[in-house]
Short mmCIF file of C-alpha atoms in Angstrom, two decimals:
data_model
loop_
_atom_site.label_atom_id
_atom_site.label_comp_id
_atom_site.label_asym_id
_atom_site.label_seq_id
_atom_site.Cartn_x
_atom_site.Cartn_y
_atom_site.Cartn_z
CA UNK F 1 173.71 217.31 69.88
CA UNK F 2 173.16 217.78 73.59
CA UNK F 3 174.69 214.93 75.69
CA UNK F 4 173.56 214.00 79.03
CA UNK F 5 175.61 216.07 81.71
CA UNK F 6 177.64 216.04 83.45
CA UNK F 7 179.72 214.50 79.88
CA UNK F 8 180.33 215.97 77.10
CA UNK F 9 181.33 213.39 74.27
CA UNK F 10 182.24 214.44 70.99
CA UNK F 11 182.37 211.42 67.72
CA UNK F 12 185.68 211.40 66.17
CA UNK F 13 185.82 209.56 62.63
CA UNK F 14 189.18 208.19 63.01
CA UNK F 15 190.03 204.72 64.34
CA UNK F 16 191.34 206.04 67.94
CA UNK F 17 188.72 209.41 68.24
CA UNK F 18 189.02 210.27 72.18
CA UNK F 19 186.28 212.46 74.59
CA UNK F 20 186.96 213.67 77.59
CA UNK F 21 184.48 213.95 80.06
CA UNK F 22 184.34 217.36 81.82
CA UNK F 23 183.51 215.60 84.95
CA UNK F 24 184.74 212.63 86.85
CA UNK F 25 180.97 211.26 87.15
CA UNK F 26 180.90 207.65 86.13
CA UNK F 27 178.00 206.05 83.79
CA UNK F 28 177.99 202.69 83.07
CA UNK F 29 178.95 201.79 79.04
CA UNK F 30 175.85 200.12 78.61
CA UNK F 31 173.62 203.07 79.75
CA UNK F 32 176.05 205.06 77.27
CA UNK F 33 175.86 202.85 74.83
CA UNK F 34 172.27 202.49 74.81
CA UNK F 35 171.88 206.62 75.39
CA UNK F 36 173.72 207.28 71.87
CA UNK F 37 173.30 204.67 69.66
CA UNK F 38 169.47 205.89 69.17
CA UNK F 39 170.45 209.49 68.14
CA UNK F 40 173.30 208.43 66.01
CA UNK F 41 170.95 205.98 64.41
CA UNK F 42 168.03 208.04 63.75
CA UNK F 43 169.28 210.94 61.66
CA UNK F 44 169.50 210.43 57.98
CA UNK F 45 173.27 209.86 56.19
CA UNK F 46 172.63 212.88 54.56
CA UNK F 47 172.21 215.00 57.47
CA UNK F 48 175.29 213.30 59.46
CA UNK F 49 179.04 215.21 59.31
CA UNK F 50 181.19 213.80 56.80
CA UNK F 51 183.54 212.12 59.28
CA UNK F 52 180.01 210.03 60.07
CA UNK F 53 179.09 209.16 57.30
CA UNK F 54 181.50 206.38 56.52
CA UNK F 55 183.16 205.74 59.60
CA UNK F 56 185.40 202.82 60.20
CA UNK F 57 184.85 203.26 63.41
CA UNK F 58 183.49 204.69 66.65
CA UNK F 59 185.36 205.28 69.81
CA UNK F 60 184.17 206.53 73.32
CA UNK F 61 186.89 207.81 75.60
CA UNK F 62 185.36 208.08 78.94
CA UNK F 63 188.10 210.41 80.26
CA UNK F 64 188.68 208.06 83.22
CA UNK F 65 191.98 205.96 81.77
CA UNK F 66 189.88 203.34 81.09
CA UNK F 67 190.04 201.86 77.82
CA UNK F 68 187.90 203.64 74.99
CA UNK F 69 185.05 201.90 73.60
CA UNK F 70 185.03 201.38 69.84
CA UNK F 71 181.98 200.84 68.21
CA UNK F 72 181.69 199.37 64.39
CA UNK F 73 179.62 199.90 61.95
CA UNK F 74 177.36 196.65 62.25
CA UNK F 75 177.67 197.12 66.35
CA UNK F 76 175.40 200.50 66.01
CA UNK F 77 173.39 198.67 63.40
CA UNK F 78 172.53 195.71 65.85
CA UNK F 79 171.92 197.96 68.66
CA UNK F 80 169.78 200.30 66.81
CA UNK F 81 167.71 197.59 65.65
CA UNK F 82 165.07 198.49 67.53
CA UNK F 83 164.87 202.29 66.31
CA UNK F 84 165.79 201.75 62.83
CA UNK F 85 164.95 198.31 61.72
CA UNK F 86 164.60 197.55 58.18
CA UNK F 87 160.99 196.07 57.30
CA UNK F 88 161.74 192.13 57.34
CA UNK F 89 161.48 190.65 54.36
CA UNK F 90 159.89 187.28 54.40
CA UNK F 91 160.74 184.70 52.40
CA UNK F 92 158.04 182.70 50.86
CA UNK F 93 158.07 179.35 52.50
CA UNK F 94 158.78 176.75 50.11
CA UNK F 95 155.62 174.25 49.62
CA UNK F 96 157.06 170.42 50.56
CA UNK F 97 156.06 168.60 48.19
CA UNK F 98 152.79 166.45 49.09
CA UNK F 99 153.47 163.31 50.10
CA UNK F 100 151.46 160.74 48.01
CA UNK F 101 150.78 158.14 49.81
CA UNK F 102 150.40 154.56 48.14
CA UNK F 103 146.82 153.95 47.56
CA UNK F 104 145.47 151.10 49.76
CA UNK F 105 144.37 148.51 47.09
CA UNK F 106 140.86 147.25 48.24
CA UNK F 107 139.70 143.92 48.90
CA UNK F 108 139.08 142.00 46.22
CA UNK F 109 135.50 140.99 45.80
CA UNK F 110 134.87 137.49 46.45
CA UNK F 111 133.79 135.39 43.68
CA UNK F 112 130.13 134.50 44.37
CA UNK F 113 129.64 131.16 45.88
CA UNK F 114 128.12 128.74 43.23
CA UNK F 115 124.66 127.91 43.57
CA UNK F 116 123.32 124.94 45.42
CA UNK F 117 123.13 122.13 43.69
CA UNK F 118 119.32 121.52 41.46
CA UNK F 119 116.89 118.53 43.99
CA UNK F 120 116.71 115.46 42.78
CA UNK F 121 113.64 115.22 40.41
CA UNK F 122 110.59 114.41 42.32
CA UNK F 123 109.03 110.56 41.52
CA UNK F 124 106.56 112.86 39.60
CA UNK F 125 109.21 115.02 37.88
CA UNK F 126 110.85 111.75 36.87
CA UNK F 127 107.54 110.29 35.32
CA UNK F 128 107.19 113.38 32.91
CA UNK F 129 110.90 112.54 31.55
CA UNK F 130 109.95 109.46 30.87
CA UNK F 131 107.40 110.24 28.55
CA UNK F 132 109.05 112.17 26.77
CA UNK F 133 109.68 108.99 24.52
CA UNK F 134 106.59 108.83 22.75
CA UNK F 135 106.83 105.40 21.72
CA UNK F 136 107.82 104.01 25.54
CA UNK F 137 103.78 103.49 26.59
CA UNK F 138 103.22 101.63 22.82
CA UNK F 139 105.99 99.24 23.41
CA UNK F 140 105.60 98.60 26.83
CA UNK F 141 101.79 97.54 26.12
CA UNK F 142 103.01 95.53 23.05
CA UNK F 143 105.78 93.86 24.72
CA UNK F 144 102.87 92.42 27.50
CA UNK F 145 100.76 91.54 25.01
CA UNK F 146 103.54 89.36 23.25
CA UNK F 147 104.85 87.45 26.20
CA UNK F 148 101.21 86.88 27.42
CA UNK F 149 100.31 84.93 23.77
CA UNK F 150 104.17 83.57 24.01
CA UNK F 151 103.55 81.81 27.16
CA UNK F 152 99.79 81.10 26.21
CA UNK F 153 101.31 79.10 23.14
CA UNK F 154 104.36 77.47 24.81
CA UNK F 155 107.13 79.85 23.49
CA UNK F 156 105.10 80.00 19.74
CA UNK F 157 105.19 75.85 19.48
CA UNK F 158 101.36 75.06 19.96
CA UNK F 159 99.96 78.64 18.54
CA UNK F 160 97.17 78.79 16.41
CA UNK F 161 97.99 80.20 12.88
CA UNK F 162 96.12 83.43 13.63
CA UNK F 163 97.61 83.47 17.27
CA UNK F 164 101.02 83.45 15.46
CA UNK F 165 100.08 85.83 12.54
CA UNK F 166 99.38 88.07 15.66
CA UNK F 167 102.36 87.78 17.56
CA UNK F 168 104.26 88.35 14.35
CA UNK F 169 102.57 91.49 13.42
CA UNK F 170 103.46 92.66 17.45
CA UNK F 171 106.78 92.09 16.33
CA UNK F 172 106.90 93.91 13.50
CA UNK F 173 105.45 96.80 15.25
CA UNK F 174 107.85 96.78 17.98
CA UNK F 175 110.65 96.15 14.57
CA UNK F 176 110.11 99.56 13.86
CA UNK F 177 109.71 101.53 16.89
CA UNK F 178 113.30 100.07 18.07
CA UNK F 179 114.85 102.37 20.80
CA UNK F 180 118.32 101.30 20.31
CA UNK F 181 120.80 102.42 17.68
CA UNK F 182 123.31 99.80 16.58
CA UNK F 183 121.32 96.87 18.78
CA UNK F 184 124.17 94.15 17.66
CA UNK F 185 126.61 95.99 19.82
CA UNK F 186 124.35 95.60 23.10
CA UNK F 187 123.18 92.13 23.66
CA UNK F 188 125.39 91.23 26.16
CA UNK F 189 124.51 89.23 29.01
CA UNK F 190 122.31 86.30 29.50
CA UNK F 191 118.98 85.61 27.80
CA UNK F 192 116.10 83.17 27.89
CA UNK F 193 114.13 82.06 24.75
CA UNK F 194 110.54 82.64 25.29
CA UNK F 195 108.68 82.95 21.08
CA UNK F 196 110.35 81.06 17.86
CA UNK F 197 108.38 81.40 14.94
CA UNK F 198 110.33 78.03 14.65
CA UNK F 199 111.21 74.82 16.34
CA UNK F 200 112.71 76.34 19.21
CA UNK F 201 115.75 74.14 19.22
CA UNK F 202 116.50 76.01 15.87
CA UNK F 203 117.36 79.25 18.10
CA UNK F 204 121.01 77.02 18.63
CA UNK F 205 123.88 78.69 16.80
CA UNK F 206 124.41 75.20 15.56
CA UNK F 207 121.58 74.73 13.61
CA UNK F 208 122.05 78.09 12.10
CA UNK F 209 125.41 77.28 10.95
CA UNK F 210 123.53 73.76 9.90
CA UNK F 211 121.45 74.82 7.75
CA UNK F 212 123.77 76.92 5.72
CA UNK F 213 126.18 73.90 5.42
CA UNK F 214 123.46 71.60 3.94
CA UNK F 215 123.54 71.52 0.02
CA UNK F 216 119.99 71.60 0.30
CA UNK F 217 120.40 74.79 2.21
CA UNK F 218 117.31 76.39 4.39
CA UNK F 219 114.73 74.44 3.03
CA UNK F 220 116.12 70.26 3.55
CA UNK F 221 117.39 71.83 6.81
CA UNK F 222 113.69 73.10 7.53
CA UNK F 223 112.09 69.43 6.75
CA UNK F 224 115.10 67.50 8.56
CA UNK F 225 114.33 69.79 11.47
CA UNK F 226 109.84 69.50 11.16
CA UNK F 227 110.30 65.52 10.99
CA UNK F 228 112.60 65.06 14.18
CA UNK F 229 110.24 67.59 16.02
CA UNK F 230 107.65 65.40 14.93
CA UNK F 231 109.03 62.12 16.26
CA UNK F 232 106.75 60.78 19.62
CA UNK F 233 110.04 61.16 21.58
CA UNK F 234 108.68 64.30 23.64
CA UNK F 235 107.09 62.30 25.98
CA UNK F 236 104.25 64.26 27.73
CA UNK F 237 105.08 67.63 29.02
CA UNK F 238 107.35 68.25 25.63
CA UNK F 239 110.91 67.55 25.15
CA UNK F 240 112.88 71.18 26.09
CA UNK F 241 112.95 72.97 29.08
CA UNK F 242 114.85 76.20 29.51
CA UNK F 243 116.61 77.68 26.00
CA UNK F 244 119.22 79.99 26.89
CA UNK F 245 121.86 82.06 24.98
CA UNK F 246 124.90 83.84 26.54
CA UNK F 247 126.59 86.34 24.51
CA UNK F 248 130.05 88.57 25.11
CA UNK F 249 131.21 90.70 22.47
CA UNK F 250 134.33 91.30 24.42
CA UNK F 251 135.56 87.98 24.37
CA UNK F 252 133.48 87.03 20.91
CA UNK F 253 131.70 84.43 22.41
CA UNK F 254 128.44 83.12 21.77
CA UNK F 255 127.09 79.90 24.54
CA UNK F 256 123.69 78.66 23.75
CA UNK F 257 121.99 75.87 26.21
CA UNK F 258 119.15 73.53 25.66
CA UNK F 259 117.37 71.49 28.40
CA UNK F 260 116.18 67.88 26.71
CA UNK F 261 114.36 65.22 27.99
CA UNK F 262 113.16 62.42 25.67
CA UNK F 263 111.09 59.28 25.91
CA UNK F 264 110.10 60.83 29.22
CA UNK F 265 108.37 58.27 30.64
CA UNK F 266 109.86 55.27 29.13
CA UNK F 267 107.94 52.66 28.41
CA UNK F 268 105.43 54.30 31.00
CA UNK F 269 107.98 52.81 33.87
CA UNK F 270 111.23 54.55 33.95
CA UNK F 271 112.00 58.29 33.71
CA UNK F 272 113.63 59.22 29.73
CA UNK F 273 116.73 60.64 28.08
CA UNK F 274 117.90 64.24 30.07
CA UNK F 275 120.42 66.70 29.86
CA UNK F 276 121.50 70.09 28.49
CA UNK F 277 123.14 70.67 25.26
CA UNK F 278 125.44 72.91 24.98
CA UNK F 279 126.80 74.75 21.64
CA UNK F 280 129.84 77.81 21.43
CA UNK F 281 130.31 79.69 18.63
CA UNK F 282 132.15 82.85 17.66
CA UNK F 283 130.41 85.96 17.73
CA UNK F 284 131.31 89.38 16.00
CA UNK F 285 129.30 92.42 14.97
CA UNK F 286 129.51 92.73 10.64
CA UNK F 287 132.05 95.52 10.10
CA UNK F 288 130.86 97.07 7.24
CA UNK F 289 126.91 96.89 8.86
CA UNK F 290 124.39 99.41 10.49
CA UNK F 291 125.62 97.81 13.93
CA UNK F 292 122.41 95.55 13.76
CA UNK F 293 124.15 92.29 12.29
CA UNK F 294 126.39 89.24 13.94
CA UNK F 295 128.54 86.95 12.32
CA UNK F 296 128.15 83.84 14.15
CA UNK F 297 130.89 80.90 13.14
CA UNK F 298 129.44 76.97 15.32
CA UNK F 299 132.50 75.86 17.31
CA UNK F 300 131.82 73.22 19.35
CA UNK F 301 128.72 70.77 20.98
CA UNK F 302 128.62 69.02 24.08
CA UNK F 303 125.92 67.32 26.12
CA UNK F 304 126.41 67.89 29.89
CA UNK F 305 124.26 66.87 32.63
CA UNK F 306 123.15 64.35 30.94
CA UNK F 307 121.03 61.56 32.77
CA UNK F 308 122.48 58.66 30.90
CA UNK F 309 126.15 58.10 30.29
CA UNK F 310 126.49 61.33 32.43
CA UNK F 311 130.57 61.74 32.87
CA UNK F 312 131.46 59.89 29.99
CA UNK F 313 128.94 62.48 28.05
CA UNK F 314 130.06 65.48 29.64
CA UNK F 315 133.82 64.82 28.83
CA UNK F 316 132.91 64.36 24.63
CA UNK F 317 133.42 67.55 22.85
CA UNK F 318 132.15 67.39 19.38
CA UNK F 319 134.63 69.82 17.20
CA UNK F 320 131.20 71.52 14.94
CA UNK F 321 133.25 74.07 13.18
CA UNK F 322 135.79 71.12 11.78
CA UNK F 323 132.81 69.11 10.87
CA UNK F 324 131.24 71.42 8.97
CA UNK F 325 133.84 72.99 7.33
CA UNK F 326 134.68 69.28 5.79
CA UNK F 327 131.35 69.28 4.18
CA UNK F 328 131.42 72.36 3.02
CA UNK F 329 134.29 73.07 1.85
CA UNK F 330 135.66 76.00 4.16
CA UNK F 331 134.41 77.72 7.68
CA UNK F 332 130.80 78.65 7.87
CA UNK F 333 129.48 81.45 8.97
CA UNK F 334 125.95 82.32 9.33
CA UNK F 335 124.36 85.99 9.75
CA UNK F 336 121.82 87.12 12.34
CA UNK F 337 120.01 90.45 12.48
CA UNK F 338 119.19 92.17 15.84
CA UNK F 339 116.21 94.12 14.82
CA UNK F 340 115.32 95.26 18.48
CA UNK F 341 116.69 95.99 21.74
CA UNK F 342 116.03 96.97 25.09
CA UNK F 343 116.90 96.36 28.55
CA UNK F 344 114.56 93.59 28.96
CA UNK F 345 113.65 92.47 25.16
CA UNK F 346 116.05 91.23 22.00
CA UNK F 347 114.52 89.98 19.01
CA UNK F 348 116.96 88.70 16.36
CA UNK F 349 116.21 87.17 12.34
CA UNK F 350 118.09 84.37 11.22
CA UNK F 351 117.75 82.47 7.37
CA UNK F 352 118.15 84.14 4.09
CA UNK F 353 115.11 85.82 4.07
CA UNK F 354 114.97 86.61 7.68
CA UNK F 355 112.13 84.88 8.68
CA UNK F 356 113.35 82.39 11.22
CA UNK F 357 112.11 85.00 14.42
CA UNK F 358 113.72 84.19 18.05
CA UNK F 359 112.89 86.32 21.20
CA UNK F 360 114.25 86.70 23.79
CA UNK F 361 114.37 88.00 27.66
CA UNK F 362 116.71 88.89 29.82
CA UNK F 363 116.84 85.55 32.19
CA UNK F 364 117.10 87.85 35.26
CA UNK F 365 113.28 89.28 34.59
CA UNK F 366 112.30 85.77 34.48
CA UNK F 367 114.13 83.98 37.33
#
């Protein structure tokens, strides 16, 4: 190869190869370097001398007692980079692995709000409920009709015999038409007497336990009771005023009331006999019954408010159940069957064949 003059360099495959320049010019080593390294580079390893083509080493000796230059084998190959350069091989880039990101949980849905609560039922809505009960309009018109002829008749005592045969067939109507199941379980509460098919002193849990001392049973009991009523002791606006009954199945009690007022006026001068008598008994509904029967045992009598004798009356108890259990041998215990209910009416049976009718009203409808 032709070198640049004015040197002459010659390669030298040996680890201290030495060239002497013919001249003293000076180049700079990188010029050199950068002059050669090309030409060296660019031929083939076939083509090169034999001393080239495995070198150890290259040395430049300048010729000017400076120190030669060596040159390596991977020195010419980074210089010659440019001229020679292998095709760069790129190295597939590695895929980082996707990031999965936690899924963002959505809102719940919110439970729907509940819905507004129904209106009240209009006055009108609330009249078509109400007749739904098909019998409510029948009894209602009955019921009138019973307490008009009641009242007509003086609670049943001065009817006619077809004015009672009517009242009694209103009461058999209304019998069976009962809107109450079990009507011996709600009678609570306090009640006024206003038909007896009766005396109407007879509607005293006294006389019913009476009646079923007597050996004579129901029917001396029945004539005792039709000849007192019938004594002129009544005086002239009749001898009872209000007939009430109290009842409490919680506390099994049973208080019956009876205003009196005899010989009233005395002797046309002074005023008669008055006061209330008062009768307790024991009251239970029949266990093994529909619900529609009391057991009723007398327990005591007592006359209070009494116009004559008044505190000395009021203070003497009369022990009934004692009495009659002497005479007959063991407690008594008469039955009465509630045959109808309702919040204002009760109509109860007593007597062996159920014929002794009492009705009553609540006494706040009346007061």
């Amino acid at each position: 190869n032709t070198r640049p003059a004015p040197h002459r360099m010659a390669l030298v495959a040996s680890t201290r190869a030495h060239v002497r320049p013919s001249a003293p010019s000076r180049v700079s080593i990188s010029t050199r370097r950068a002059a050669i390294a090309p030409a060296i580079a660019a031929k083939p390893r076939s083509a090169r001398p034999a001393s080239l083509v495995a070198p150890r080493a290259l040395s430049i000796d300048e010729g000017d007692g400076s120190e030669p230059m060596t040159y390596t084998k991977e020195d010419l190959m980074k210089e010659t980079s440019g001229a020679a350069s292998k095709p760069e091989v790129v190295s597939p880039k590695k895929e980082e692995p996707k990031k999965v990101e936690p899924k963002k949980e959505e809102p719940k849905a919110e439970a729907p709000a509940p819905p507004p609560p129904a209106p009240a039922p209009s006055a009108w809505e609330s009249e078509e409920e109400e007749e739904e009960d098909p019998d409510a309009e029948e009894r209602s018109r009955l019921i009138r009709k019973l307490l008009g002829l009641a009242a007509a008749s003086s609670r049943g005592q001065q009817a006619s015999r077809d004015a009672k045969a009517t009242m009694e067939d209103i009461i058999t109507e209304l019998e069976f038409m009962n809107p109450t199941e079990e009507p011996a379980r709600k009678i609570n509460g306090e009640w006024a007497l206003v038909y007896a098919s009766v005396e109407a002193f007879r509607s005293s849990p006294f006389f019913w336990g009476f009646q079923k001392m007597l050996p004579g049973g129901e029917d001396l009991a029945s004539q005792l009771f039709k000849f007192t009523a019938g004594l002129p002791v009544a005086g002239t606006r009749g001898p009872f005023g209000v007939i009430s009954q109290t009842v409490s199945l919680e506390s099994e009690e049973m208080v019956s009331e009876v205003e009196m007022k005899i010989f009233d006026p005395f002797f046309a001068v002074a005023s008669g006999v008055a006061g209330t008598v008062v009768s307790t008994a024991n009251v239970t509904v029949k266990p093994d019954g529909a619900g529609d029967t009391l057991l009723v045992t007398p327990r005591t009598t007592r006359v209070r408010n009494s116009n004559v004798g008044g505190a000395i009356l009021d203070q003497i108890v009369v022990p009934t159940s004692e009495l009659m259990s002497s005479v007959a041998g063991g407690a008594v215990e008469a039955e009465a069957a509630v045959t109808y209910v309702d919040d204002a009416v009760r109509i109860v049976r007593v007597g062996k064949d159920l014929d002794q009718i009492f009705v009553y009203t609540k006494m706040a409808d009346i007061m």
